[in-house]
Amino acid sequence: MHYLYKNSCHGTGRQQKGMVSDMKNNPKQIILTAICALMLFIPWTILPLRSFPWALESPTAAIMISCYAAFMVFSGVFTAVVYAKGKVQHTLMKICVVINGIYALGGVIAFALMAYQGTLPFANS
C-alpha cells in the first residue's frame, strides 16, 4: 500500500513541476506567445486610422478594411495552429486563442459582407 502511494503521488508531483518549469524556460514558446499576444492589439489600430478623411474614401476604405480583415483571419489561424500543433498550451495562449478566434470570425464576416455588397477591392467586376 505504501508503495502505490509513494509512486502515484510523489512521482506525479515531480513530473508536473518539471513540465511547468520547462514551459517557462522554453524560448520558442515565449516568442510564439508574445507574437500571438501582440496580434491581439493590432486590429484596434484601425480606429485611429479611420479618423482621417482620406481613410473614409471609397477605394481606400475598402482596401484598409480588407487588409485588417485578412490580418484578423491570419492571426486567428496562426494562434490556433501554435496552440494545437506547437503545443503551447498555457493560460495566456488560451486567452489568445479565444480572442483571436473571435477576431478571425469577425474578419470572415467582414469579407462576406463586402462580397455581398460587391465592394471587395480585389474582385473583378
Short mmCIF file of C-alpha atoms in Angstrom, two decimals:
data_model
loop_
_atom_site.label_atom_id
_atom_site.label_comp_id
_atom_site.label_asym_id
_atom_site.label_seq_id
_atom_site.Cartn_x
_atom_site.Cartn_y
_atom_site.Cartn_z
CA MET A 1 0.00 0.00 0.00
CA HIS A 2 2.81 2.38 0.88
CA TYR A 3 4.48 1.55 -2.47
CA LEU A 4 1.42 2.62 -4.50
CA TYR A 5 1.00 5.83 -2.57
CA LYS A 6 4.66 6.76 -2.94
CA ASN A 7 4.82 6.16 -6.70
CA SER A 8 1.47 7.69 -7.63
CA CYS A 9 1.53 10.88 -5.56
CA HIS A 10 5.15 11.87 -5.31
CA GLY A 11 6.14 10.91 -8.86
CA THR A 12 3.25 12.84 -10.37
CA GLY A 13 4.07 15.97 -8.38
CA ARG A 14 7.63 16.00 -9.66
CA GLN A 15 6.53 15.49 -13.26
CA GLN A 16 4.04 18.35 -13.14
CA LYS A 17 6.58 20.63 -11.52
CA GLY A 18 9.09 19.78 -14.26
CA MET A 19 6.58 20.48 -17.03
CA VAL A 20 5.78 23.91 -15.62
CA SER A 21 9.44 24.89 -15.36
CA ASP A 22 10.11 23.63 -18.91
CA MET A 23 7.28 25.80 -20.25
CA LYS A 24 8.67 28.91 -18.59
CA ASN A 25 12.20 28.35 -19.87
CA ASN A 26 11.41 27.45 -23.48
CA PRO A 27 12.29 30.46 -25.69
CA LYS A 28 10.25 29.12 -28.62
CA GLN A 29 7.08 29.11 -26.52
CA ILE A 30 7.83 32.57 -25.13
CA ILE A 31 8.36 34.03 -28.62
CA LEU A 32 5.23 32.40 -30.07
CA THR A 33 3.17 33.56 -27.09
CA ALA A 34 4.49 37.12 -27.47
CA ILE A 35 3.61 37.12 -31.19
CA CYS A 36 0.09 35.87 -30.50
CA ALA A 37 -0.36 38.39 -27.69
CA LEU A 38 0.78 41.26 -29.93
CA MET A 39 -1.70 40.13 -32.56
CA LEU A 40 -4.47 40.90 -30.06
CA PHE A 41 -3.86 44.64 -30.26
CA ILE A 42 -3.10 45.24 -33.96
CA PRO A 43 -6.76 45.17 -35.15
CA TRP A 44 -7.53 48.08 -32.81
CA THR A 45 -5.15 50.34 -34.74
CA ILE A 46 -7.83 50.76 -37.41
CA LEU A 47 -9.73 53.12 -35.09
CA PRO A 48 -7.20 55.98 -35.16
CA LEU A 49 -6.56 55.42 -38.88
CA ARG A 50 -10.25 55.73 -39.70
CA SER A 51 -10.36 59.17 -38.10
CA PHE A 52 -8.54 60.67 -41.12
CA PRO A 53 -10.67 61.90 -44.06
CA TRP A 54 -8.61 60.00 -46.64
CA ALA A 55 -9.37 56.71 -44.85
CA LEU A 56 -13.10 57.17 -45.37
CA GLU A 57 -12.95 57.49 -49.16
CA SER A 58 -14.23 54.62 -51.25
CA PRO A 59 -11.22 52.69 -52.56
CA THR A 60 -9.00 53.39 -49.56
CA ALA A 61 -11.62 52.33 -47.03
CA ALA A 62 -12.31 49.03 -48.78
CA ILE A 63 -8.61 48.23 -49.11
CA MET A 64 -7.94 49.10 -45.48
CA ILE A 65 -10.83 47.03 -44.17
CA SER A 66 -9.81 44.10 -46.38
CA CYS A 67 -6.23 44.22 -45.10
CA TYR A 68 -7.34 44.33 -41.49
CA ALA A 69 -9.85 41.51 -42.06
CA ALA A 70 -7.16 39.38 -43.73
CA PHE A 71 -4.81 40.02 -40.80
CA MET A 72 -7.53 39.08 -38.33
CA VAL A 73 -8.20 35.80 -40.12
CA PHE A 74 -4.45 35.09 -40.31
CA SER A 75 -3.94 35.84 -36.61
CA GLY A 76 -6.80 33.53 -35.65
CA VAL A 77 -5.46 30.66 -37.75
CA PHE A 78 -1.86 31.27 -36.63
CA THR A 79 -2.81 31.29 -32.96
CA ALA A 80 -4.88 28.12 -33.31
CA VAL A 81 -2.03 26.31 -35.10
CA VAL A 82 0.51 27.43 -32.48
CA TYR A 83 -1.80 26.27 -29.72
CA ALA A 84 -2.66 22.90 -31.27
CA LYS A 85 0.40 21.83 -33.26
CA GLY A 86 3.06 23.82 -31.41
CA LYS A 87 1.76 22.54 -28.09
CA VAL A 88 1.95 25.99 -26.49
CA GLN A 89 -0.98 25.41 -24.16
CA HIS A 90 -0.90 27.67 -21.15
CA THR A 91 -3.33 30.24 -19.80
CA LEU A 92 -2.17 33.23 -21.86
CA MET A 93 -2.33 31.19 -25.06
CA LYS A 94 -5.85 30.03 -24.20
CA ILE A 95 -6.89 33.67 -23.90
CA CYS A 96 -5.15 34.48 -27.20
CA VAL A 97 -6.89 31.57 -28.96
CA VAL A 98 -10.33 32.74 -27.82
CA ILE A 99 -9.84 36.43 -28.67
CA ASN A 100 -8.03 35.84 -31.97
CA GLY A 101 -10.69 33.28 -32.86
CA ILE A 102 -13.36 35.93 -32.36
CA TYR A 103 -11.28 38.33 -34.47
CA ALA A 104 -10.98 35.69 -37.21
CA LEU A 105 -14.74 35.23 -37.22
CA GLY A 106 -15.16 39.00 -37.48
CA GLY A 107 -12.72 39.07 -40.42
CA VAL A 108 -14.63 36.35 -42.25
CA ILE A 109 -17.88 38.23 -41.63
CA ALA A 110 -16.30 41.45 -42.95
CA PHE A 111 -15.22 39.66 -46.13
CA ALA A 112 -18.68 38.12 -46.51
CA LEU A 113 -20.38 41.50 -46.13
CA MET A 114 -18.03 43.12 -48.61
CA ALA A 115 -18.59 40.28 -51.10
CA TYR A 116 -22.35 40.55 -50.65
CA GLN A 117 -22.26 44.30 -51.29
CA GLY A 118 -19.79 43.95 -54.14
CA THR A 119 -17.19 46.23 -52.59
CA LEU A 120 -14.25 43.84 -52.42
CA PRO A 121 -11.28 45.78 -53.82
CA PHE A 122 -9.62 42.77 -55.45
CA ALA A 123 -12.74 41.28 -57.06
CA ASN A 124 -13.11 41.70 -60.80
CA SER A 125 -16.48 43.23 -61.60
#
